[in-house]
PDB file of C-alpha atoms in Angstrom:
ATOM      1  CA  UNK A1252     129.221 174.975 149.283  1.00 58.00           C
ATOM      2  CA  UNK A1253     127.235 178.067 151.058  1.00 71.00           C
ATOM      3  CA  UNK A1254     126.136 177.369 154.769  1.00 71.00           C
ATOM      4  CA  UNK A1255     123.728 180.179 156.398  1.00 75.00           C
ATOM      5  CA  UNK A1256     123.698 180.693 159.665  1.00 78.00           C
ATOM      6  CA  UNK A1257     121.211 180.347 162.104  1.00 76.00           C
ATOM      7  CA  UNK A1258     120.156 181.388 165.561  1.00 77.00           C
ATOM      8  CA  UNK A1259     116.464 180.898 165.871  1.00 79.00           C
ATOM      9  CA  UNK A1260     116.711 177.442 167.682  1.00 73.00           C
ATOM     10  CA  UNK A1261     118.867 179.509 170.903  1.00 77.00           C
ATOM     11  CA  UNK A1262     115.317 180.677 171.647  1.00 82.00           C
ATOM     12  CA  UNK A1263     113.941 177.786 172.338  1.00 81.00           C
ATOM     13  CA  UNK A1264     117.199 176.086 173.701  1.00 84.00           C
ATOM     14  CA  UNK A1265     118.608 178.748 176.147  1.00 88.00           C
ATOM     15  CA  UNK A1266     116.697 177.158 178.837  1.00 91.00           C
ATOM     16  CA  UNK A1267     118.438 173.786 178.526  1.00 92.00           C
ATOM     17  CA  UNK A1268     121.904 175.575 177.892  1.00 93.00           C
ATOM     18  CA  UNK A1269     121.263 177.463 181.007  1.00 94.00           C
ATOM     19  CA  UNK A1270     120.583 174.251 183.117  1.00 96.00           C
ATOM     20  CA  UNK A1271     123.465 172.578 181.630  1.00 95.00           C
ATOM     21  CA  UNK A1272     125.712 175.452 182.495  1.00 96.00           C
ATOM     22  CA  UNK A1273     124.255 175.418 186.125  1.00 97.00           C
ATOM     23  CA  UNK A1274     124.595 171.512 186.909  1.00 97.00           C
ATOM     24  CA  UNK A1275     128.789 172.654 185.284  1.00 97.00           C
ATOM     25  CA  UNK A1276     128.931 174.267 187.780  1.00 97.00           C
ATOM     26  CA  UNK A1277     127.121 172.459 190.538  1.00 97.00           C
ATOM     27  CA  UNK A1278     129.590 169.954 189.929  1.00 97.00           C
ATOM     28  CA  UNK A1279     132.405 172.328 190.173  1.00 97.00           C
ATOM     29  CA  UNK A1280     131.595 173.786 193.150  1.00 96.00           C
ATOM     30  CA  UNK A1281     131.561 170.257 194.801  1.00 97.00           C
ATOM     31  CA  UNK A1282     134.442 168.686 193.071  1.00 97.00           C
ATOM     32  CA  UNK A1283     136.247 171.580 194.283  1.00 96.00           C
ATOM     33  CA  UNK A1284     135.170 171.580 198.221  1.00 96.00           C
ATOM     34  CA  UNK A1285     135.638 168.048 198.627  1.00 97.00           C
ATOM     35  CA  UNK A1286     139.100 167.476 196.637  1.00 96.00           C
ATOM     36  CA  UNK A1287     140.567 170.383 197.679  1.00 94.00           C
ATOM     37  CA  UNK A1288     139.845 169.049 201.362  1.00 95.00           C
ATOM     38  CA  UNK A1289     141.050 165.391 199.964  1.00 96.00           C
ATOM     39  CA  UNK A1290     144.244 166.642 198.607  1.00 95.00           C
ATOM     40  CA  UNK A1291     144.947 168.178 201.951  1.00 94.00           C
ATOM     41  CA  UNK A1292     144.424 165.552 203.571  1.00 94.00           C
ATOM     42  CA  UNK A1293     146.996 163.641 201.607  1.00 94.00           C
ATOM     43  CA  UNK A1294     149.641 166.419 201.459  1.00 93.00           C
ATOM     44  CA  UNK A1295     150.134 165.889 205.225  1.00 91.00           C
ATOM     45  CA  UNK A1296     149.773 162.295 205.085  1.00 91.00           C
ATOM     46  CA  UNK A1297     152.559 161.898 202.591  1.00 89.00           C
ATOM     47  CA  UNK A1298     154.825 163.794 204.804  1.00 85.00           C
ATOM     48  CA  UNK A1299     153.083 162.424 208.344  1.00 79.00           C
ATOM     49  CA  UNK A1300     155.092 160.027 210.484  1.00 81.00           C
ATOM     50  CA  UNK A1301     152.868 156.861 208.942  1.00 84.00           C
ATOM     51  CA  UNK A1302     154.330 155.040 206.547  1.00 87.00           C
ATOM     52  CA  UNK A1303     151.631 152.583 205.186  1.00 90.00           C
ATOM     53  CA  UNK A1304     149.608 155.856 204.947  1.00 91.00           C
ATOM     54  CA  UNK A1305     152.322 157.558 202.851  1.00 91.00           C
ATOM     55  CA  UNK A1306     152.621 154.421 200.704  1.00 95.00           C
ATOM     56  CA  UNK A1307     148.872 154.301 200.354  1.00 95.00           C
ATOM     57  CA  UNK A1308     148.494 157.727 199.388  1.00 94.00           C
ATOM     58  CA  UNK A1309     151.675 157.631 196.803  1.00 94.00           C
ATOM     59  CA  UNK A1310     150.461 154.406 194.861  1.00 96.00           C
ATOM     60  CA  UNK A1311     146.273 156.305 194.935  1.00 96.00           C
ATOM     61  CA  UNK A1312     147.896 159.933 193.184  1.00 95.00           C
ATOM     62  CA  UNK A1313     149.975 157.612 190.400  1.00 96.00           C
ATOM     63  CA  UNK A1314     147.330 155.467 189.763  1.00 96.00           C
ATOM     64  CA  UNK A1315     145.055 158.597 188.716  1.00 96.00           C
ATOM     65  CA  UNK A1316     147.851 160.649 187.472  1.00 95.00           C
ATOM     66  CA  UNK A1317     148.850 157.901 185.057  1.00 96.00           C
ATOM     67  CA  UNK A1318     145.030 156.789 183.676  1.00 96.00           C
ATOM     68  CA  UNK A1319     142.450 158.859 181.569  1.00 96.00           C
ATOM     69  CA  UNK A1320     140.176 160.365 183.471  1.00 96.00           C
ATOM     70  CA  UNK A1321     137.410 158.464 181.071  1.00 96.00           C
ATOM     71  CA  UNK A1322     138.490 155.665 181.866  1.00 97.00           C
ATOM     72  CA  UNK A1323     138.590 156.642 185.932  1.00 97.00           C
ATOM     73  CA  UNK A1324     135.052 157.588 185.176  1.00 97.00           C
ATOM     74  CA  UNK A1325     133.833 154.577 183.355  1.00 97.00           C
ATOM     75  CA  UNK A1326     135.043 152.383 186.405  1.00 97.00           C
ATOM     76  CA  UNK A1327     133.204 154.097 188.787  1.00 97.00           C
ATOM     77  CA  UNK A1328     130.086 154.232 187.351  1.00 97.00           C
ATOM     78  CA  UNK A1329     129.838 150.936 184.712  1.00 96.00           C
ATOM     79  CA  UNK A1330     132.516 149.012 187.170  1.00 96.00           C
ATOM     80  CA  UNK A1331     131.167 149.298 190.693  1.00 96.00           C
ATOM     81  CA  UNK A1332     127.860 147.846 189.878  1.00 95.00           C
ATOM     82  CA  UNK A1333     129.483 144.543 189.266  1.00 95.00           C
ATOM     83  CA  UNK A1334     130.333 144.397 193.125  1.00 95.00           C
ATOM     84  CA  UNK A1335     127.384 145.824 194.806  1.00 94.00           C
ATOM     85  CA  UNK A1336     127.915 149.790 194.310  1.00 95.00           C
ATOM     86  CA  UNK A1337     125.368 151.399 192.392  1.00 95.00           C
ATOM     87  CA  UNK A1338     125.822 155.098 192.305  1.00 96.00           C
ATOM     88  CA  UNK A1339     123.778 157.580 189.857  1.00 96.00           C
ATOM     89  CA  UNK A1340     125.506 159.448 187.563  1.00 96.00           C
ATOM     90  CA  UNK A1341     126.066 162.642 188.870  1.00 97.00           C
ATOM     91  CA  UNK A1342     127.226 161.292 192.306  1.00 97.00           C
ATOM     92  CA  UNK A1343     129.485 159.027 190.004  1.00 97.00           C
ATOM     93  CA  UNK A1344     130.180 162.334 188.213  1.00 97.00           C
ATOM     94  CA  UNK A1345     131.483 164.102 191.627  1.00 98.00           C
ATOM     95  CA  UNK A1346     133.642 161.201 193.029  1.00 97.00           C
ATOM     96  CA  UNK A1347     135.042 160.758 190.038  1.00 97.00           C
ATOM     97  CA  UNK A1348     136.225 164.576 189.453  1.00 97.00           C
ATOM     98  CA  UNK A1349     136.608 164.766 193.186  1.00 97.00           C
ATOM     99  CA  UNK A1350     139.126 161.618 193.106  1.00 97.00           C
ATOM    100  CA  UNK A1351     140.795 162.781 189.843  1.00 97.00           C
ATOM    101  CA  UNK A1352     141.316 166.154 190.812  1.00 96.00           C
ATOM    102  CA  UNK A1353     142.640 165.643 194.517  1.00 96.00           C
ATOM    103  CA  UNK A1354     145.421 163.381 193.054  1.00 95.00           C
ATOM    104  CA  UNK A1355     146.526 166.187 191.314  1.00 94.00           C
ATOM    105  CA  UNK A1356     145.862 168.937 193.782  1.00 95.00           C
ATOM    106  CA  UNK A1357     147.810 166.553 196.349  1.00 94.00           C
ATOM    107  CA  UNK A1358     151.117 167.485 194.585  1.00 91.00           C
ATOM    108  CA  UNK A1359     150.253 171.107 194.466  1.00 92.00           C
ATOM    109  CA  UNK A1360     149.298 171.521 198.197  1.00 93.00           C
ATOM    110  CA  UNK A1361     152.595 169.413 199.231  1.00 91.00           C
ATOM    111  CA  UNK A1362     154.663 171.698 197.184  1.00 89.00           C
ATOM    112  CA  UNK A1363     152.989 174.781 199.121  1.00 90.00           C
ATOM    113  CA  UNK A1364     153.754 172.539 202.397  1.00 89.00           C
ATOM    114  CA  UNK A1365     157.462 172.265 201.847  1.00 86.00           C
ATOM    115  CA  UNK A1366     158.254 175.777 200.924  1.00 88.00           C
ATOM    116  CA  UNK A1367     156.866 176.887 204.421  1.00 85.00           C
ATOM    117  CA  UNK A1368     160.605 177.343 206.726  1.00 84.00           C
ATOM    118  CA  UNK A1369     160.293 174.227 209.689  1.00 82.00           C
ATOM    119  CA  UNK A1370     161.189 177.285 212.344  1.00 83.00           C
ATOM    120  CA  UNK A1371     157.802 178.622 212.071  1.00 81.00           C
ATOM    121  CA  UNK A1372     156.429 175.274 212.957  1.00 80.00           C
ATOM    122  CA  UNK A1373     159.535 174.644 215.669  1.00 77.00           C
ATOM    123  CA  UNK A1374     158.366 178.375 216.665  1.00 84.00           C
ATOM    124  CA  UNK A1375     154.719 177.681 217.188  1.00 81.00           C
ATOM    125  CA  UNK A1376     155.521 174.059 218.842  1.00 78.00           C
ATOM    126  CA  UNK A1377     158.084 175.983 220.801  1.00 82.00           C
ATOM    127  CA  UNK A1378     155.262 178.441 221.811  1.00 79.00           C
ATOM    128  CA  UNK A1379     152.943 175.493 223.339  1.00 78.00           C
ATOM    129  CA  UNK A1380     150.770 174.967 220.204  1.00 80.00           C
ATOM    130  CA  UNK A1381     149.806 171.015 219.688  1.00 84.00           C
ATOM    131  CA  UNK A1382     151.285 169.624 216.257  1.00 79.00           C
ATOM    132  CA  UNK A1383     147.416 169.730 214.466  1.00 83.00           C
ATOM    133  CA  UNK A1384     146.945 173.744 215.474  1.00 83.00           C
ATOM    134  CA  UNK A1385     150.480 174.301 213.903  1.00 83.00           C
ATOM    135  CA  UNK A1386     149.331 172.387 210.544  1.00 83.00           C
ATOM    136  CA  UNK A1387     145.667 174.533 210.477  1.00 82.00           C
ATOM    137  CA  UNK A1388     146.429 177.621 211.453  1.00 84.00           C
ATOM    138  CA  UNK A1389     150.192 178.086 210.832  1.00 85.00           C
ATOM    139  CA  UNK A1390     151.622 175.989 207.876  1.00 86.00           C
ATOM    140  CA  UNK A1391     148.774 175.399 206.085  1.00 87.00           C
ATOM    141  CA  UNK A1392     147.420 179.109 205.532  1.00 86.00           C
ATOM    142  CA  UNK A1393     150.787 180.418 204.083  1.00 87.00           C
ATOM    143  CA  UNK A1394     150.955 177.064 201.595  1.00 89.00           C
ATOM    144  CA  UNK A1395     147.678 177.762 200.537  1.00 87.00           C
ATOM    145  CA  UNK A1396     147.972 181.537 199.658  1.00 88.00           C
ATOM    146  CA  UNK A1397     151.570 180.288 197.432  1.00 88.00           C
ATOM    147  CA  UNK A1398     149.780 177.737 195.617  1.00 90.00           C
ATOM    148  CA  UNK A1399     146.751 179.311 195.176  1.00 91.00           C
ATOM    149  CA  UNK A1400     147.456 180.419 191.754  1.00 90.00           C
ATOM    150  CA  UNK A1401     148.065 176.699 190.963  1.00 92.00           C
ATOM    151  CA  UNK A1402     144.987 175.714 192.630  1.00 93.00           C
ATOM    152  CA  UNK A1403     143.299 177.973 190.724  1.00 93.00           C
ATOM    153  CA  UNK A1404     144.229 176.566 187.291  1.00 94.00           C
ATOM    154  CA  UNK A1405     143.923 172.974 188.161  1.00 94.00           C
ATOM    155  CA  UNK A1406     140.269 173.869 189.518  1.00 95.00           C
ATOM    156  CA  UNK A1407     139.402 175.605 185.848  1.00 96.00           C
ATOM    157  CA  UNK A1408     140.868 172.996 184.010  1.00 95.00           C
ATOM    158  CA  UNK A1409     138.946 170.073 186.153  1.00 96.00           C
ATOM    159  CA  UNK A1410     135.447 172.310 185.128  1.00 96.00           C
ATOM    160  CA  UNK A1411     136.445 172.195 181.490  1.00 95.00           C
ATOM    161  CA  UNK A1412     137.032 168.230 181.716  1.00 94.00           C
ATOM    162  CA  UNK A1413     133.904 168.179 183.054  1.00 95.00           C
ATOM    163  CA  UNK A1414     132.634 167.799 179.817  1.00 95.00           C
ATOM    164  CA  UNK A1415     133.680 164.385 180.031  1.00 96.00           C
ATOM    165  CA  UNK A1416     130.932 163.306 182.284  1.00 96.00           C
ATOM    166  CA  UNK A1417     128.306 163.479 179.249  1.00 95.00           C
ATOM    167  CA  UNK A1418     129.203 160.173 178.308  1.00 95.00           C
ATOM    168  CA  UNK A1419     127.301 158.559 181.281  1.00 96.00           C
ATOM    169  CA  UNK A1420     124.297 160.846 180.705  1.00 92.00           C
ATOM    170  CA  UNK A1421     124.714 163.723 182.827  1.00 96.00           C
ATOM    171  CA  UNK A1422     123.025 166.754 181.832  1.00 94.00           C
ATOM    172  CA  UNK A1423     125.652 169.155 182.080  1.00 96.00           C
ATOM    173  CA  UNK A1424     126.468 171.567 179.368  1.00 95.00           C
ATOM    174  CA  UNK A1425     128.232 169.023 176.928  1.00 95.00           C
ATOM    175  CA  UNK A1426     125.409 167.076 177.137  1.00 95.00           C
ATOM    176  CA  UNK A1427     122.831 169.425 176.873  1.00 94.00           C
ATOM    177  CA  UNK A1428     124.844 170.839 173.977  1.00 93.00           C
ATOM    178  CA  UNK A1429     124.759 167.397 171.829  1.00 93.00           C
ATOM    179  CA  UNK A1430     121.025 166.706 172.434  1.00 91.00           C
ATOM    180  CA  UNK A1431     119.972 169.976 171.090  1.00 91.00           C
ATOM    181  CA  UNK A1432     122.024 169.731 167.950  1.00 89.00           C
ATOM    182  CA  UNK A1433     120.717 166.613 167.391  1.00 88.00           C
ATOM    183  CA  UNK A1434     117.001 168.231 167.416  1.00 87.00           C
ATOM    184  CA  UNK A1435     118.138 171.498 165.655  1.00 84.00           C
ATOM    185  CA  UNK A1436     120.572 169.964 163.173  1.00 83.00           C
ATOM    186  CA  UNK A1437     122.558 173.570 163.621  1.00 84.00           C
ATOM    187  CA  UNK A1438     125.770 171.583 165.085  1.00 86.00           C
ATOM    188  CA  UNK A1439     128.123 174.807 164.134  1.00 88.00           C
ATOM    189  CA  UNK A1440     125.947 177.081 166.215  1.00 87.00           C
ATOM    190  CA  UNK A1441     125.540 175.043 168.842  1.00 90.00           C
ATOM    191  CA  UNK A1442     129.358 174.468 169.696  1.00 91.00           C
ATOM    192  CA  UNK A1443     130.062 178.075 168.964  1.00 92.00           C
ATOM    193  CA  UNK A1444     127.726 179.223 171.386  1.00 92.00           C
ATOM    194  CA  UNK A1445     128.740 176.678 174.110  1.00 94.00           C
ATOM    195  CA  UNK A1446     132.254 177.527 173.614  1.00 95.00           C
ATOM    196  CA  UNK A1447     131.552 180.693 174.317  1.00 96.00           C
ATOM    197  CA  UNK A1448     129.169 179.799 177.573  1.00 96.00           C
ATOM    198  CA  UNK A1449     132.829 177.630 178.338  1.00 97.00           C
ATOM    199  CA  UNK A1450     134.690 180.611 177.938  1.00 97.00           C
ATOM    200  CA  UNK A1451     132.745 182.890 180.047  1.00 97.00           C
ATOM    201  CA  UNK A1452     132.260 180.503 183.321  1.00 96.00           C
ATOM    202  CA  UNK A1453     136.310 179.903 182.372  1.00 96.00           C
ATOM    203  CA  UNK A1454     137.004 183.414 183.362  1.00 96.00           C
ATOM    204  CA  UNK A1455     134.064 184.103 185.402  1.00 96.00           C
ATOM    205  CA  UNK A1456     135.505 181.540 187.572  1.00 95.00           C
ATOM    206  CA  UNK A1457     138.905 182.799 187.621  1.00 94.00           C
ATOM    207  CA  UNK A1458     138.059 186.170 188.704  1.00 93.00           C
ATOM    208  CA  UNK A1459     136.065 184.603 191.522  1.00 93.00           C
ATOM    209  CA  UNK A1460     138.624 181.921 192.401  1.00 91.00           C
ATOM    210  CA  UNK A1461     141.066 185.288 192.526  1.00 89.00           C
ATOM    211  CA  UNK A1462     139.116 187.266 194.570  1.00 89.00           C
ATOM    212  CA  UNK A1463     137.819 184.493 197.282  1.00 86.00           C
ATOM    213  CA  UNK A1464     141.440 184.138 197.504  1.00 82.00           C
ATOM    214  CA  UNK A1465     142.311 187.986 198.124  1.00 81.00           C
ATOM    215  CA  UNK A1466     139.033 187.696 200.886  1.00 78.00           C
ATOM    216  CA  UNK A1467     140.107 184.911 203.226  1.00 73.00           C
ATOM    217  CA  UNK A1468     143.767 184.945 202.431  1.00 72.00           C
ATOM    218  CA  UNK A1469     145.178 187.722 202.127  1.00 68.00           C
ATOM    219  CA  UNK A1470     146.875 190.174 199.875  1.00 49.00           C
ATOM    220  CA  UNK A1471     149.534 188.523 196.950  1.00 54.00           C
ATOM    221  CA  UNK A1472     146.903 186.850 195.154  1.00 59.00           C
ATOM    222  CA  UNK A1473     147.082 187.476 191.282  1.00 56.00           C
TER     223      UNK A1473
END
């Protein structure tokens, strides 16, 4: 069976591959401010003197590490209604990455936490500093720039899974990608050029990621 390809529908569907792409990465740039500020959050509080906080923060990352994130996804946005919370779907899109990610990120940041030596925080307590200015602008600095690499990766991988948000009708690339094939019938081109538009914001991002990270923290980041 012969099969001829065909890129005359790209003309007319750029424009809606282009605003997929750019709500991709909309939602990237958010899910990656506010988890990455989330996990930090809960990287101190699982080592902070609290322990109903360390408890709560334990049971919240292996709840999420231990469910899909569809079905993480699918609670938030077709589960909240039932009591009250009505979100749209791209602000159900964003907690949901945001909440998934962090969980993850959690782990990473209190890995980069406890490879920091206690003298330099006994130093800088030592020095007059109060225990919050150690954490911001001593120990948490220097775990950020080792995990970084980590962060990195989990921040790529979290924009790939974005995809997953499609299924409650958000127009990001996925989605964009299935309604034109169903109007052009060209389902082979269409994934082959989205998984090429994946591909380039994949290492578009990384380079970015990389050199943000060489910017405001220093040299060492590869």
């Amino acid at each position: 069976m012969s099969y001829s390809l065909g890129f005359d529908w790209l003309w007319g569907g750029a424009g809606a591959l282009a605003y997929g792409a750019g709500m991709t990465l909309f939602l990237i740039a958010c899910t990656t401010v506010f988890g990455t500020l989330l996990s930090v959050f809960g990287a101190a509080a699982r080592r902070g003197r609290f322990g109903w906080l360390r408890r709560a923060v334990g049971i919240y990352v292996e709840v999420i590490r231990n469910t899909p994130f569809l079905v993480q996804l699918f609670f938030i946005f077709f589960g909240l209604p039932s009591i009250g919370i009505h979100l749209n779907p791209v602000t159900a899109a964003i907690l949901a990455m945001t909440l998934n990610m962090a969980a993850y990120t959690t782990e990473v940041v209190g890995a980069g936490l406890d490879a920091i030596p206690t003298g330099q925080s006994e130093a800088a307590l030592a020095l007059g500093l109060k225990p919050r200015h150690v954490f911001f602008k001593v120990v948490l600095p220097q775990a950020l720039k080792v995990i970084f690499p980590a962060l990195t990766s989990q921040i790529v991988i979290m924009m790939l899974e974005s995809a997953v948000v499609s299924q409650i009708s958000v127009r990001e690339l996925a989605q964009e990608a299935d309604l034109l094939q169903a109007r052009t019938f060209r389902s082979f081109e269409t994934y082959l050029v989205v998984t090429m538009i994946y591909l380039a914001m994949s290492a578009s991002l990384r380079r970015l990621l990389i050199a943000g990270g060489r910017r405001f923290l220093g040299a060492g980041i590869s």
